[in-house]
Short mmCIF file of C-alpha atoms in Angstrom, two decimals:
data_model
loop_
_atom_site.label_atom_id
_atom_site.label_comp_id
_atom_site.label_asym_id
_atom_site.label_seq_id
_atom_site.Cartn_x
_atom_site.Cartn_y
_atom_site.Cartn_z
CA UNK A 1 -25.29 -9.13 -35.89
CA UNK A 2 -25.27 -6.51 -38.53
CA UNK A 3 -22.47 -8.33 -40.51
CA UNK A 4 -22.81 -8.52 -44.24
CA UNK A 5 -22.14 -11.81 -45.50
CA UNK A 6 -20.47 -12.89 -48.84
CA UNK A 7 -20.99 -14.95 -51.54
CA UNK A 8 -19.03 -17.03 -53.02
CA UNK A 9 -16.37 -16.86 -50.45
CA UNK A 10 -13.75 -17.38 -53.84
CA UNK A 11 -14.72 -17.14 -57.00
CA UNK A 12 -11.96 -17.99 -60.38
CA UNK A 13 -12.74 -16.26 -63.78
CA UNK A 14 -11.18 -15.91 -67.23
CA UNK A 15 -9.60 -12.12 -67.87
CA UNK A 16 -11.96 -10.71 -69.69
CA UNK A 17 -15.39 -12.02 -68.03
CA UNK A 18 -17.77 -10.35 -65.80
CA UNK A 19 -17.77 -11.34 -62.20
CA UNK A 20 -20.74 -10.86 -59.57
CA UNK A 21 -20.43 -11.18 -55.91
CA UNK A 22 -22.93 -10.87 -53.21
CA UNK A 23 -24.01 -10.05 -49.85
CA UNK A 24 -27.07 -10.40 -47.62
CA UNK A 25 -27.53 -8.42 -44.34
CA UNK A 26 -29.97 -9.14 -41.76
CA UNK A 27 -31.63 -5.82 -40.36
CA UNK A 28 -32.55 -2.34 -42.51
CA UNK A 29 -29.57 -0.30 -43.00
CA UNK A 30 -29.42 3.52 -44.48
CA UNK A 31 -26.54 2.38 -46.79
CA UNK A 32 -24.47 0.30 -48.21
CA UNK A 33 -20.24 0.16 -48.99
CA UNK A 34 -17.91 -2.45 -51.09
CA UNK A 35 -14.17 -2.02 -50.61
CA UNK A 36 -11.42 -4.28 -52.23
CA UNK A 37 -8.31 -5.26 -50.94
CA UNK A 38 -5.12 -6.18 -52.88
CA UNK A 39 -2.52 -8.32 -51.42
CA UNK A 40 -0.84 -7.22 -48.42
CA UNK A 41 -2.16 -3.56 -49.00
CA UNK A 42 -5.03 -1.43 -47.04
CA UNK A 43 -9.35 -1.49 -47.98
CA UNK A 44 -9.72 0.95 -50.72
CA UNK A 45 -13.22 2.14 -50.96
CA UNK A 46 -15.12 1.71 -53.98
CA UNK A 47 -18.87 2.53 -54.25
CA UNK A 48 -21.45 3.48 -51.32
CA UNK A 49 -24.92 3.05 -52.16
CA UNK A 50 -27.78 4.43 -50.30
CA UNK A 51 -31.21 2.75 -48.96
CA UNK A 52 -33.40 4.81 -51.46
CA UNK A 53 -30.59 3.99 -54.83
CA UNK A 54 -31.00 0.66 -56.47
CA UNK A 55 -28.41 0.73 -58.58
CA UNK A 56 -25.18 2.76 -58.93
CA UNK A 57 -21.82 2.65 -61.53
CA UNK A 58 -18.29 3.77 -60.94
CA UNK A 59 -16.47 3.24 -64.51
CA UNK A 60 -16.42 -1.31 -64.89
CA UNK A 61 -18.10 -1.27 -61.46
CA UNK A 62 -21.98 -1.78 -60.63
CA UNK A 63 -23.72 -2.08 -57.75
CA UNK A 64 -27.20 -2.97 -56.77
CA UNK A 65 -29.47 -3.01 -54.13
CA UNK A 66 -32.24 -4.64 -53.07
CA UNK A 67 -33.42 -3.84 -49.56
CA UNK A 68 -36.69 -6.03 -49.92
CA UNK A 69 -34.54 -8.97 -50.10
CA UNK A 70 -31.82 -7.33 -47.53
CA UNK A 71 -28.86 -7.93 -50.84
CA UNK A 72 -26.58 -5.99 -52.73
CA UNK A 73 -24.48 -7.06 -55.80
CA UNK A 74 -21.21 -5.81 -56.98
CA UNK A 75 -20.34 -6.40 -60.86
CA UNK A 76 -17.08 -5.84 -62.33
CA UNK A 77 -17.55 -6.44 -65.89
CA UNK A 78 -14.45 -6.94 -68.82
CA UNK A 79 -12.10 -7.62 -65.69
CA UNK A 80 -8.90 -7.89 -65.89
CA UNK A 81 -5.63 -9.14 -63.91
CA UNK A 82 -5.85 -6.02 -61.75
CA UNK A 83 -8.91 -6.67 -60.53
CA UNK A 84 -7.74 -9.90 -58.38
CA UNK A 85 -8.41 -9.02 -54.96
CA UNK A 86 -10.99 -9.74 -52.13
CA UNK A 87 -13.96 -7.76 -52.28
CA UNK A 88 -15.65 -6.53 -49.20
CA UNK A 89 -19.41 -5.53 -48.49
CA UNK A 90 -19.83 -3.29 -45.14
CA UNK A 91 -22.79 -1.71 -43.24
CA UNK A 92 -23.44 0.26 -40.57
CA UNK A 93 -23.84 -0.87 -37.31
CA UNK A 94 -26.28 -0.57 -34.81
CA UNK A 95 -26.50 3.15 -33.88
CA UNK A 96 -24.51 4.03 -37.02
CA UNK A 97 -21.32 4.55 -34.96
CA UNK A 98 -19.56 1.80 -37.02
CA UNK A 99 -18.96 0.07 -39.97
CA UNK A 100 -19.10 -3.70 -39.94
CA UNK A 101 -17.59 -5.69 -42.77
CA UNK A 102 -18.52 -8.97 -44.06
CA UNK A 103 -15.96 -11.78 -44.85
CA UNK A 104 -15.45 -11.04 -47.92
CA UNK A 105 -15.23 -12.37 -51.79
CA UNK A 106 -11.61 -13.55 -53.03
CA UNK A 107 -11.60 -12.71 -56.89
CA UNK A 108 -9.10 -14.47 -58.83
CA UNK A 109 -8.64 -13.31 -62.60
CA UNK A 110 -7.20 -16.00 -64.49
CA UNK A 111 -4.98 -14.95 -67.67
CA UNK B 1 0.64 12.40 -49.91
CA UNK B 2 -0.32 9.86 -48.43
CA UNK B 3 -3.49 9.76 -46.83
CA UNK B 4 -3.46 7.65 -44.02
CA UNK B 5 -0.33 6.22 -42.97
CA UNK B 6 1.01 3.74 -40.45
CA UNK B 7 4.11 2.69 -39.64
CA UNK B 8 6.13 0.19 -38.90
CA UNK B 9 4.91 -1.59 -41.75
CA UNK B 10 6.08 -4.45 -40.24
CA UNK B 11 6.53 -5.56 -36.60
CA UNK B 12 8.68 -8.60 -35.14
CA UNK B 13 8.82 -9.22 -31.61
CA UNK B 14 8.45 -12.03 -28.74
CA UNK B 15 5.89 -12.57 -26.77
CA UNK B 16 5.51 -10.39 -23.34
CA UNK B 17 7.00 -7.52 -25.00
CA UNK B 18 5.40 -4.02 -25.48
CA UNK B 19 5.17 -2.06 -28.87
CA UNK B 20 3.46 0.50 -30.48
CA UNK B 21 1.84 1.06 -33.93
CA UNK B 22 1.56 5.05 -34.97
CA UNK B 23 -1.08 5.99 -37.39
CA UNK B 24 -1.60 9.29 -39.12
CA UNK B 25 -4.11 10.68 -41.60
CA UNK B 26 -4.02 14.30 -43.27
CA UNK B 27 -7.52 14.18 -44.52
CA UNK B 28 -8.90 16.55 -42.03
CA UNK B 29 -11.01 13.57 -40.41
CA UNK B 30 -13.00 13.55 -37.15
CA UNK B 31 -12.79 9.37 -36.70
CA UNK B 32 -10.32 7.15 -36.65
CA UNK B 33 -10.17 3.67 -36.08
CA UNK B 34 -8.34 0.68 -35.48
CA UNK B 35 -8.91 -2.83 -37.31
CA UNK B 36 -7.49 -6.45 -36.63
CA UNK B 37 -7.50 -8.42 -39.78
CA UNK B 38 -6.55 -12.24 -39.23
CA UNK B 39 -4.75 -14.72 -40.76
CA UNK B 40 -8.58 -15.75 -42.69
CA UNK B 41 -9.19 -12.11 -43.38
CA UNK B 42 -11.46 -11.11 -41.13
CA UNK B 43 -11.69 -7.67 -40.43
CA UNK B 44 -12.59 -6.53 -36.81
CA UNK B 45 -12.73 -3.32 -35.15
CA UNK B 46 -11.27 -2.33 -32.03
CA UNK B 47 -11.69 0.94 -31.36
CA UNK B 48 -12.58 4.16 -32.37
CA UNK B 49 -11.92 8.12 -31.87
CA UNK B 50 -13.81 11.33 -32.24
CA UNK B 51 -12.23 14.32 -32.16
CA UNK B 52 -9.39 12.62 -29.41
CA UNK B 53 -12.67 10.93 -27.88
CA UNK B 54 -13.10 6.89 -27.13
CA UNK B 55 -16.15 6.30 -29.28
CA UNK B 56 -16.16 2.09 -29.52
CA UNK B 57 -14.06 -0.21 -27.59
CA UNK B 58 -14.91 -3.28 -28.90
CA UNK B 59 -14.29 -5.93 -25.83
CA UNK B 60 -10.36 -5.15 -26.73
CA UNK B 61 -8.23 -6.90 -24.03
CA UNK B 62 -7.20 -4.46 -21.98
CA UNK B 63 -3.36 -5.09 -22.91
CA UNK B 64 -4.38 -3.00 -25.95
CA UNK B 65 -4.51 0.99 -25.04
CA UNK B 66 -5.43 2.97 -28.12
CA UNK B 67 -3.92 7.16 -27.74
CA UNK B 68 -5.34 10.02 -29.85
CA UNK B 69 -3.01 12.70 -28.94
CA UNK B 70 -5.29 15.45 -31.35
CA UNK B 71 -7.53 14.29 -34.18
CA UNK B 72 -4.31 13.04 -36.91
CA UNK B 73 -3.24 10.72 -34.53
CA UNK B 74 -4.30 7.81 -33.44
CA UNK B 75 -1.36 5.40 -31.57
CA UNK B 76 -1.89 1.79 -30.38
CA UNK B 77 0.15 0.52 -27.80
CA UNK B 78 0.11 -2.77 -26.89
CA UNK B 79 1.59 -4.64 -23.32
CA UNK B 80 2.37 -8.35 -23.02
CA UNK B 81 1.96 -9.35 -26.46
CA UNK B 82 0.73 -12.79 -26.76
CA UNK B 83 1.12 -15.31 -29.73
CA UNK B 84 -2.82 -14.64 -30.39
CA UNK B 85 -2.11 -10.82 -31.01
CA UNK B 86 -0.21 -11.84 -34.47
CA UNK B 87 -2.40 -10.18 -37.14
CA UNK B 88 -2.63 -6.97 -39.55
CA UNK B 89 -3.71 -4.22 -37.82
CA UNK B 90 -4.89 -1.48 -40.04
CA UNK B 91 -6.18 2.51 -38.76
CA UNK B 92 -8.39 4.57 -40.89
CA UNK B 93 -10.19 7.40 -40.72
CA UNK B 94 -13.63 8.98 -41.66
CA UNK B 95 -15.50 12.20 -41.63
CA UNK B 96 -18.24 10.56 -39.44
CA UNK B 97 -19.26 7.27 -38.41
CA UNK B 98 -20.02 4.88 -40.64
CA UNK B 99 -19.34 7.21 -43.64
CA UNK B 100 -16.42 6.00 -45.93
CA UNK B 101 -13.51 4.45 -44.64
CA UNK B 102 -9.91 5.94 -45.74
CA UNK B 103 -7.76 2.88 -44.64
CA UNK B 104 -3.86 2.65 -44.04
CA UNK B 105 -1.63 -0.11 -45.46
CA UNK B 106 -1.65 -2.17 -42.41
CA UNK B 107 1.11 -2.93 -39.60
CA UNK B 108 1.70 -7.15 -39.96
CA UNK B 109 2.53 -7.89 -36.40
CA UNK B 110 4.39 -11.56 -35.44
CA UNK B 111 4.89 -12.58 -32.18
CA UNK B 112 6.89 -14.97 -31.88
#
């Protein structure tokens, strides 16, 4: 299977504090996608990265990739209550005709 | 404006009864796409649509009978709901496949 898997499953920080989540794929893939989900609300897309980037930014966000080790990483840094959520990484499927999304991280910001 | 939209929002009924879930999106999209998220999160697809086209049926009980009446539209109807059917079910939409998502904000269905 395709599916992207995350780690940690739930991760706790202090407002304020960087947090980095991860996920590991199995075969090559032409790019990459982390969404985040709020409570009870829809997957909001937040940064597609591509086989040939290694690292991309959207404003406190940063993603990396590493398809030597088949892993990207998502950083929020200075995060802040907002940014609780669960965090999903997603690839493409076999053929490209779908999107498959991992498990996902559940990011608590603590006040 | 919303993007994608779904409604009801939220669905109540007993088991063995038929509903429906209507989903929109005004993105000028070619795909759409149903989702099943359970009660631990887990997103799964279901199907998806191509210009009004079954692209992916993803070994869907047959119970569930996805419509695409033209490409904003994309209905799921669903027969002799069963306690297991209880979920979110999301739709979203895409320019192609796997491109990004545009998601809804989810139908919670309970069967009770």
């Amino acid at each position: 299977s395709q599916q992207g898997e995350e780690d940690p499953q739930a991760l706790s920080i202090q407002e304020g504090e960087n947090a980095t989540m991860n996920c590991s794929y199995k075969t090559s893939i032409n790019n990459l996608q982390w969404y985040r989900q709020n409570s009870g609300r829809g997957l909001v897309h937040l940064i597609l990265i591509r086989s040939n980037e290694r690292e991309k930014h959207s404003g406190r966000l940063r993603v990396t990739l590493d398809t030597s080790k088949k892993s990207s990483s998502l950083l929020i840094t200075a995060s802040r209550a907002a940014d609780t959520a669960s965090y999903f990484c997603a690839t493409p499927g076999d053929g490209d005709d779908k999107i498959i999304f991992g498990k996902g991280t559940r990011l608590h910001i603590l006040p | 404006d919303t993007a994608v939209s779904q409604t009801p929002k939220y669905l109540v009924t007993q088991m063995g009864n038929d509903k429906s879930i209507k989903c929109e999106q005004n993105l000028g999209h070619d795909t759409m796409y149903w989702y099943k998220q359970d009660s631990k999160k887990f997103l799964k697809i279901m199907f998806s649509y191509n210009n009004k086209e079954l692209i992916i049926n993803e070994t869907v009980p047959n119970r569930f009978s996805p419509k695409s009446p033209d490409k904003a539209h994309l209905n799921l109807h669903i027969n002799s709901l069963e306690l297991g059917d209880s979920a979110v079910y999301f739709c979203a939409s895409s320019y192609s496949a796997a491109d990004t998502q545009y998601f809804g904000p989810g139908t919670r269905l309970t069967v009770l």
